[in-house]
PDB file of C-alpha atoms and ligand atoms in Angstrom:
ATOM      1  CA  MET C  13     122.547 101.026  89.255  1.00  0.00           C
ATOM      2  CA  ILE C  14     120.666 101.467  92.552  1.00  0.00           C
ATOM      3  CA  THR C  15     121.009 103.680  95.126  1.00  0.00           C
ATOM      4  CA  LEU C  16     119.850 103.538  98.000  1.00  0.00           C
ATOM      5  CA  PHE C  17     119.669 107.061 100.314  1.00  0.00           C
ATOM      6  CA  HIS C  18     121.046 105.517 104.106  1.00  0.00           C
ATOM      7  CA  ALA C  19     121.159 106.481 107.774  1.00  0.00           C
ATOM      8  CA  PRO C  20     121.918 103.997 110.271  1.00  0.00           C
ATOM      9  CA  ARG C  21     119.968 103.129 112.433  1.00  0.00           C
ATOM     10  CA  SER C  22     116.677 103.369 110.478  1.00  0.00           C
ATOM     11  CA  ARG C  23     113.775 102.200 107.747  1.00  0.00           C
ATOM     12  CA  SER C  24     116.943 101.957 105.204  1.00  0.00           C
ATOM     13  CA  SER C  25     119.214  99.402 107.359  1.00  0.00           C
ATOM     14  CA  ARG C  26     116.572  96.320 106.039  1.00  0.00           C
ATOM     15  CA  PHE C  27     116.678  98.098 102.137  1.00  0.00           C
ATOM     16  CA  ILE C  28     120.353  96.681 102.446  1.00  0.00           C
ATOM     17  CA  PHE C  29     118.780  93.557 103.539  1.00  0.00           C
ATOM     18  CA  LEU C  30     116.611  93.250 100.891  1.00  0.00           C
ATOM     19  CA  LEU C  31     118.853  94.357  98.409  1.00  0.00           C
ATOM     20  CA  GLU C  32     121.053  91.427 100.235  1.00  0.00           C
ATOM     21  CA  GLU C  33     118.623  89.160  99.052  1.00  0.00           C
ATOM     22  CA  LEU C  34     118.351  90.048  95.761  1.00  0.00           C
ATOM     23  CA  ARG C  35     121.572  89.869  94.473  1.00  0.00           C
ATOM     24  CA  ALA C  36     121.037  92.957  93.105  1.00  0.00           C
ATOM     25  CA  PRO C  37     124.009  95.385  92.348  1.00  0.00           C
ATOM     26  CA  TYR C  38     122.939  99.066  94.405  1.00  0.00           C
ATOM     27  CA  GLU C  39     125.980 100.898  96.445  1.00  0.00           C
ATOM     28  CA  ILE C  40     124.511 103.081  99.196  1.00  0.00           C
ATOM     29  CA  LYS C  41     124.706 106.762  99.714  1.00  0.00           C
ATOM     30  CA  THR C  42     124.411 107.476 103.583  1.00  0.00           C
ATOM     31  CA  VAL C  43     122.636 110.698 104.531  1.00  0.00           C
ATOM     32  CA  ASN C  44     122.030 112.733 107.700  1.00  0.00           C
ATOM     33  CA  ILE C  45     118.010 112.011 108.650  1.00  0.00           C
ATOM     34  CA  ARG C  46     116.727 114.451 111.465  1.00  0.00           C
ATOM     35  CA  ARG C  47     115.996 111.994 114.651  1.00  0.00           C
ATOM     36  CA  GLY C  48     113.569 111.822 117.541  1.00  0.00           C
ATOM     37  CA  ASP C  49     115.195 112.960 120.030  1.00  0.00           C
ATOM     38  CA  GLY C  50     116.039 115.947 118.201  1.00  0.00           C
ATOM     39  CA  SER C  51     119.588 115.553 116.536  1.00  0.00           C
ATOM     40  CA  GLY C  52     120.175 115.353 112.946  1.00  0.00           C
ATOM     41  CA  MET C  53     119.151 117.350 109.870  1.00  0.00           C
ATOM     42  CA  ARG C  54     117.512 116.966 106.453  1.00  0.00           C
ATOM     43  CA  ASP C  55     119.867 116.570 103.938  1.00  0.00           C
ATOM     44  CA  GLU C  56     119.895 117.849 100.068  1.00  0.00           C
ATOM     45  CA  ALA C  57     121.730 114.847  99.306  1.00  0.00           C
ATOM     46  CA  ASN C  58     118.813 112.847 100.167  1.00  0.00           C
ATOM     47  CA  PRO C  59     115.975 112.881  97.231  1.00  0.00           C
ATOM     48  CA  HIS C  60     113.582 111.505  99.466  1.00  0.00           C
ATOM     49  CA  PRO C  61     110.387 114.578  99.175  1.00  0.00           C
ATOM     50  CA  HIS C  62     110.746 114.301 103.536  1.00  0.00           C
ATOM     51  CA  GLY C  63     113.908 113.803 103.482  1.00  0.00           C
ATOM     52  CA  LYS C  64     113.807 110.383 104.967  1.00  0.00           C
ATOM     53  CA  THR C  65     115.341 107.122 104.623  1.00  0.00           C
ATOM     54  CA  PRO C  66     114.311 105.002 102.498  1.00  0.00           C
ATOM     55  CA  ALA C  67     114.537 105.699  99.116  1.00  0.00           C
ATOM     56  CA  ILE C  68     116.207 104.677  95.847  1.00  0.00           C
ATOM     57  CA  LEU C  69     117.505 106.039  92.983  1.00  0.00           C
ATOM     58  CA  ASP C  70     117.499 102.992  90.099  1.00  0.00           C
ATOM     59  CA  ASP C  71     119.295 104.664  87.292  1.00  0.00           C
ATOM     60  CA  GLY C  72     117.694 108.052  87.828  1.00  0.00           C
ATOM     61  CA  VAL C  73     114.665 106.715  88.310  1.00  0.00           C
ATOM     62  CA  LEU C  74     113.091 107.875  92.535  1.00  0.00           C
ATOM     63  CA  VAL C  75     111.238 105.467  94.582  1.00  0.00           C
ATOM     64  CA  PHE C  76     109.935 105.481  98.334  1.00  0.00           C
ATOM     65  CA  GLU C  77     108.259 104.241 101.146  1.00  0.00           C
ATOM     66  CA  SER C  78     108.828 100.716 102.057  1.00  0.00           C
ATOM     67  CA  SER C  79     106.191  98.938 100.644  1.00  0.00           C
ATOM     68  CA  ALA C  80     106.754 100.448  96.685  1.00  0.00           C
ATOM     69  CA  ILE C  81     110.627 100.367  97.669  1.00  0.00           C
ATOM     70  CA  ALA C  82     110.244  96.899  98.527  1.00  0.00           C
ATOM     71  CA  LEU C  83     107.908  96.013  95.485  1.00  0.00           C
ATOM     72  CA  TYR C  84     109.599  98.046  92.958  1.00  0.00           C
ATOM     73  CA  LEU C  85     112.416  95.839  93.998  1.00  0.00           C
ATOM     74  CA  THR C  86     111.060  92.128  94.052  1.00  0.00           C
ATOM     75  CA  ASP C  87     109.535  92.839  90.626  1.00  0.00           C
ATOM     76  CA  LYS C  88     112.874  93.991  89.309  1.00  0.00           C
ATOM     77  CA  PHE C  89     115.067  91.150  90.798  1.00  0.00           C
ATOM     78  CA  PRO C  90     112.069  88.076  89.771  1.00  0.00           C
ATOM     79  CA  LYS C  91     114.787  85.165  90.164  1.00  0.00           C
ATOM     80  CA  ALA C  92     115.292  86.274  93.905  1.00  0.00           C
ATOM     81  CA  GLU C  93     111.663  84.465  93.754  1.00  0.00           C
ATOM     82  CA  ILE C  94     111.239  87.059  97.376  1.00  0.00           C
ATOM     83  CA  GLY C  95     107.933  88.542  95.337  1.00  0.00           C
ATOM     84  CA  PRO C  96     105.154  86.675  93.370  1.00  0.00           C
ATOM     85  CA  VAL C  97     105.076  88.758  90.082  1.00  0.00           C
ATOM     86  CA  VAL C  98     101.775  88.639  88.742  1.00  0.00           C
ATOM     87  CA  GLY C  99     100.188  85.903  87.375  1.00  0.00           C
ATOM     88  CA  ASP C 100     101.416  84.061  90.957  1.00  0.00           C
ATOM     89  CA  PRO C 101      98.633  83.400  93.235  1.00  0.00           C
ATOM     90  CA  LEU C 102     100.672  84.301  96.068  1.00  0.00           C
ATOM     91  CA  ARG C 103     100.720  88.085  94.050  1.00  0.00           C
ATOM     92  CA  GLY C 104      96.896  89.417  95.478  1.00  0.00           C
ATOM     93  CA  PRO C 105      98.727  88.100  98.852  1.00  0.00           C
ATOM     94  CA  TYR C 106     101.841  89.530  98.541  1.00  0.00           C
ATOM     95  CA  VAL C 107     100.480  92.744  97.929  1.00  0.00           C
ATOM     96  CA  SER C 108      98.378  92.803 100.809  1.00  0.00           C
ATOM     97  CA  TRP C 109     100.448  92.275 103.331  1.00  0.00           C
ATOM     98  CA  LEU C 110     103.368  95.030 101.745  1.00  0.00           C
ATOM     99  CA  ALA C 111     100.197  97.589 101.942  1.00  0.00           C
ATOM    100  CA  TYR C 112      99.146  96.153 105.281  1.00  0.00           C
ATOM    101  CA  TYR C 113     102.599  96.784 106.342  1.00  0.00           C
ATOM    102  CA  SER C 114     103.025 100.190 105.552  1.00  0.00           C
ATOM    103  CA  GLY C 115      98.975 101.209 105.997  1.00  0.00           C
ATOM    104  CA  VAL C 116      97.869  99.272 109.016  1.00  0.00           C
ATOM    105  CA  MET C 117     100.854  97.633 111.011  1.00  0.00           C
ATOM    106  CA  GLU C 118     102.961 100.723 111.083  1.00  0.00           C
ATOM    107  CA  PRO C 119     100.720 103.171 112.085  1.00  0.00           C
ATOM    108  CA  ALA C 120      98.977 101.172 114.790  1.00  0.00           C
ATOM    109  CA  TRP C 121     101.693 100.987 116.990  1.00  0.00           C
ATOM    110  CA  VAL C 122     102.356 105.552 116.295  1.00  0.00           C
ATOM    111  CA  SER C 123      99.214 105.488 117.663  1.00  0.00           C
ATOM    112  CA  GLN C 124      99.674 102.472 120.851  1.00  0.00           C
ATOM    113  CA  PHE C 125     102.876 105.078 121.398  1.00  0.00           C
ATOM    114  CA  LEU C 126     101.016 108.515 121.175  1.00  0.00           C
ATOM    115  CA  LYS C 127      98.764 106.251 123.625  1.00  0.00           C
ATOM    116  CA  GLN C 128      95.291 107.314 121.066  1.00  0.00           C
ATOM    117  CA  GLU C 129      92.656 105.844 121.051  1.00  0.00           C
ATOM    118  CA  VAL C 130      92.635 104.411 117.664  1.00  0.00           C
ATOM    119  CA  PRO C 131      88.660 105.981 116.622  1.00  0.00           C
ATOM    120  CA  ARG C 132      87.290 102.595 114.888  1.00  0.00           C
ATOM    121  CA  GLY C 133      84.678 103.545 111.876  1.00  0.00           C
ATOM    122  CA  THR C 134      87.441 107.014 111.068  1.00  0.00           C
ATOM    123  CA  ALA C 135      90.944 105.585 111.370  1.00  0.00           C
ATOM    124  CA  GLY C 136      91.773 103.412 108.630  1.00  0.00           C
ATOM    125  CA  TRP C 137      93.854 100.974 110.473  1.00  0.00           C
ATOM    126  CA  VAL C 138      92.894  98.930 113.877  1.00  0.00           C
ATOM    127  CA  ASN C 139      94.970  98.639 117.690  1.00  0.00           C
ATOM    128  CA  SER C 140      97.690  97.034 117.636  1.00  0.00           C
ATOM    129  CA  SER C 141      95.953  93.874 119.404  1.00  0.00           C
ATOM    130  CA  GLU C 142      94.175  93.159 116.547  1.00  0.00           C
ATOM    131  CA  VAL C 143      97.314  93.296 114.249  1.00  0.00           C
ATOM    132  CA  MET C 144      98.730  91.204 116.319  1.00  0.00           C
ATOM    133  CA  GLU C 145      96.450  88.928 117.152  1.00  0.00           C
ATOM    134  CA  PHE C 146      95.730  88.184 112.054  1.00  0.00           C
ATOM    135  CA  VAL C 147     100.036  88.661 112.081  1.00  0.00           C
ATOM    136  CA  ASN C 148     100.395  86.068 115.071  1.00  0.00           C
ATOM    137  CA  ALA C 149      97.323  83.536 113.580  1.00  0.00           C
ATOM    138  CA  ALA C 150      99.069  84.544 110.081  1.00  0.00           C
ATOM    139  CA  LEU C 151     102.293  82.190 111.590  1.00  0.00           C
ATOM    140  CA  ALA C 152     100.632  79.746 113.121  1.00  0.00           C
ATOM    141  CA  LYS C 153      99.433  78.563 109.658  1.00  0.00           C
ATOM    142  CA  GLY C 154     102.798  78.444 108.675  1.00  0.00           C
ATOM    143  CA  PRO C 155     106.660  79.324 109.143  1.00  0.00           C
ATOM    144  CA  TYR C 156     106.463  82.815 107.011  1.00  0.00           C
ATOM    145  CA  LEU C 157     103.354  85.547 106.449  1.00  0.00           C
ATOM    146  CA  LEU C 158     103.203  84.383 102.843  1.00  0.00           C
ATOM    147  CA  GLY C 159     102.880  80.601 103.882  1.00  0.00           C
ATOM    148  CA  GLU C 160     105.775  78.020 103.081  1.00  0.00           C
ATOM    149  CA  ARG C 161     107.035  81.638 101.380  1.00  0.00           C
ATOM    150  CA  PHE C 162     109.718  83.656 101.934  1.00  0.00           C
ATOM    151  CA  SER C 163     108.589  87.012 101.071  1.00  0.00           C
ATOM    152  CA  ALA C 164     110.338  91.097 101.191  1.00  0.00           C
ATOM    153  CA  VAL C 165     107.376  91.373 103.889  1.00  0.00           C
ATOM    154  CA  ASP C 166     109.277  89.013 106.392  1.00  0.00           C
ATOM    155  CA  ILE C 167     112.107  91.453 105.823  1.00  0.00           C
ATOM    156  CA  LEU C 168     110.110  94.572 106.592  1.00  0.00           C
ATOM    157  CA  ALA C 169     107.342  92.769 108.836  1.00  0.00           C
ATOM    158  CA  GLY C 170     110.871  90.641 111.110  1.00  0.00           C
ATOM    159  CA  THR C 171     113.333  93.393 111.408  1.00  0.00           C
ATOM    160  CA  THR C 172     110.697  95.249 113.253  1.00  0.00           C
ATOM    161  CA  PHE C 173     109.399  92.568 115.298  1.00  0.00           C
ATOM    162  CA  ALA C 174     113.144  92.618 115.980  1.00  0.00           C
ATOM    163  CA  LEU C 175     113.642  95.536 117.076  1.00  0.00           C
ATOM    164  CA  PHE C 176     110.257  95.849 119.403  1.00  0.00           C
ATOM    165  CA  MET C 177     109.506  92.646 121.188  1.00  0.00           C
ATOM    166  CA  GLY C 178     109.418  92.369 124.679  1.00  0.00           C
ATOM    167  CA  SER C 179     108.785  96.541 124.745  1.00  0.00           C
ATOM    168  CA  PRO C 180     105.349  97.316 125.775  1.00  0.00           C
ATOM    169  CA  LEU C 181     105.112  97.938 122.023  1.00  0.00           C
ATOM    170  CA  LEU C 182     104.439  94.341 121.085  1.00  0.00           C
ATOM    171  CA  ALA C 183     104.004  90.949 122.833  1.00  0.00           C
ATOM    172  CA  ARG C 184     106.360  88.645 122.894  1.00  0.00           C
ATOM    173  CA  THR C 185     104.709  85.147 121.699  1.00  0.00           C
ATOM    174  CA  ASP C 186     106.552  82.163 120.967  1.00  0.00           C
ATOM    175  CA  ILE C 187     105.112  82.106 117.361  1.00  0.00           C
ATOM    176  CA  LEU C 188     107.172  85.348 116.788  1.00  0.00           C
ATOM    177  CA  GLU C 189     110.030  85.002 118.859  1.00  0.00           C
ATOM    178  CA  ALA C 190     110.525  81.481 116.245  1.00  0.00           C
ATOM    179  CA  TYR C 191     110.115  83.595 113.870  1.00  0.00           C
ATOM    180  CA  VAL C 192     111.819  86.614 113.885  1.00  0.00           C
ATOM    181  CA  LYS C 193     115.289  84.299 114.255  1.00  0.00           C
ATOM    182  CA  ARG C 194     113.569  82.667 111.097  1.00  0.00           C
ATOM    183  CA  VAL C 195     113.559  86.038 109.437  1.00  0.00           C
ATOM    184  CA  LEU C 196     116.905  87.168 111.401  1.00  0.00           C
ATOM    185  CA  ASP C 197     118.929  83.606 110.637  1.00  0.00           C
ATOM    186  CA  ARG C 198     119.309  83.646 106.414  1.00  0.00           C
ATOM    187  CA  PRO C 199     122.170  84.830 104.808  1.00  0.00           C
ATOM    188  CA  ALA C 200     121.669  88.136 102.972  1.00  0.00           C
ATOM    189  CA  TYR C 201     121.118  89.282 107.040  1.00  0.00           C
ATOM    190  CA  ALA C 202     124.653  88.851 107.821  1.00  0.00           C
ATOM    191  CA  ARG C 203     125.733  90.251 104.775  1.00  0.00           C
ATOM    192  CA  ALA C 204     123.404  92.780 105.176  1.00  0.00           C
ATOM    193  CA  GLN C 205     125.107  93.755 108.750  1.00  0.00           C
ATOM    194  CA  LYS C 206     128.395  93.238 107.433  1.00  0.00           C
ATOM    195  CA  ARG C 207     128.088  95.881 104.950  1.00  0.00           C
ATOM    196  CA  GLU C 208     126.355  98.065 106.803  1.00  0.00           C
ATOM    197  CA  GLN C 209     129.645  98.106 108.999  1.00  0.00           C
ATOM    198  CA  GLY C 210     131.409  98.896 106.337  1.00  0.00           C
TER     199      GLY C 210
HETATM  200  N1  GSH E  20     106.617 106.053 105.433  1.00  0.00           N
HETATM  201  C1  GSH E  20     107.974 105.772 104.728  1.00  0.00           C
HETATM  202  C2  GSH E  20     108.432 106.342 106.948  1.00  0.00           C
HETATM  203  C3  GSH E  20     110.078 106.420 106.331  1.00  0.00           C
HETATM  204  C4  GSH E  20     111.060 107.207 107.503  1.00  0.00           C
HETATM  205  O1  GSH E  20     110.199 107.499 108.373  1.00  0.00           O
HETATM  206  N2  GSH E  20     111.922 107.077 108.557  1.00  0.00           N
HETATM  207  C5  GSH E  20     112.214 107.789 109.281  1.00  0.00           C
HETATM  208  C6  GSH E  20     113.652 106.849 109.488  1.00  0.00           C
HETATM  209  S1  GSH E  20     113.735 105.449 110.267  1.00  0.00           S
HETATM  210  C7  GSH E  20     112.874 109.137 108.781  1.00  0.00           C
HETATM  211  O2  GSH E  20     113.760 108.855 108.026  1.00  0.00           O
HETATM  212  N3  GSH E  20     112.921 109.821 109.563  1.00  0.00           N
HETATM  213  C8  GSH E  20     113.580 111.676 109.303  1.00  0.00           C
HETATM  214  C9  GSH E  20     112.116 112.457 109.475  1.00  0.00           C
HETATM  215  O3  GSH E  20     111.386 112.795 109.546  1.00  0.00           O
HETATM  216  O4  GSH E  20     112.562 113.315 108.706  1.00  0.00           O
HETATM  217  C10 GSH E  20     108.417 104.500 104.679  1.00  0.00           C
HETATM  218  O5  GSH E  20     107.553 103.452 105.458  1.00  0.00           O
HETATM  219  O6  GSH E  20     109.168 104.812 104.112  1.00  0.00           O
END
């Protein structure tokens, strides 16, 4: 049994979406987290090393960091076919996008939010306009980031774009709008919303 450590309105919501896509057996444990506005506090019940969400326990095994959890779960439930496995030609692109999501996309947005220039040649990421140029070009070629194949990377990216689209952080484009709609129209997303609302 998988336990998802979850806080409402946080990065853990999209793992309810992923677990629904995978048709995995899981339970949700709602925990408190520190919020950007100073509210909330670290919850001793949360095994994440920094008290963040998401984290999962799979029969006592702790997995944390969104991209790692996505890879772990899609590997564990390969029948759902939303995470190309070793030997699939899309495995390389899949793990690259997962790492890119955590290591480049998110830091790029944080840099922009903090109005910090990205020191090219020093930082391991690039500025958000360069990221979104790449993402829009990828999505112009296929309905999903891996082309024809929907994957857990679309859950991470699509739900994030849905949150920030139209804000100063994320320029609205027709391609991105259609992509977000495609991702959020999935029945698993509706099931996840219902499950999250209890
Ligand atoms: N790199 C982590 C980020 C997790 C994260 O920062 N989660 C936020 C909620 S969206 C959190 O738990 N914040 C509470 C804190 O920073 O203590 C991941 O992708 O899983």
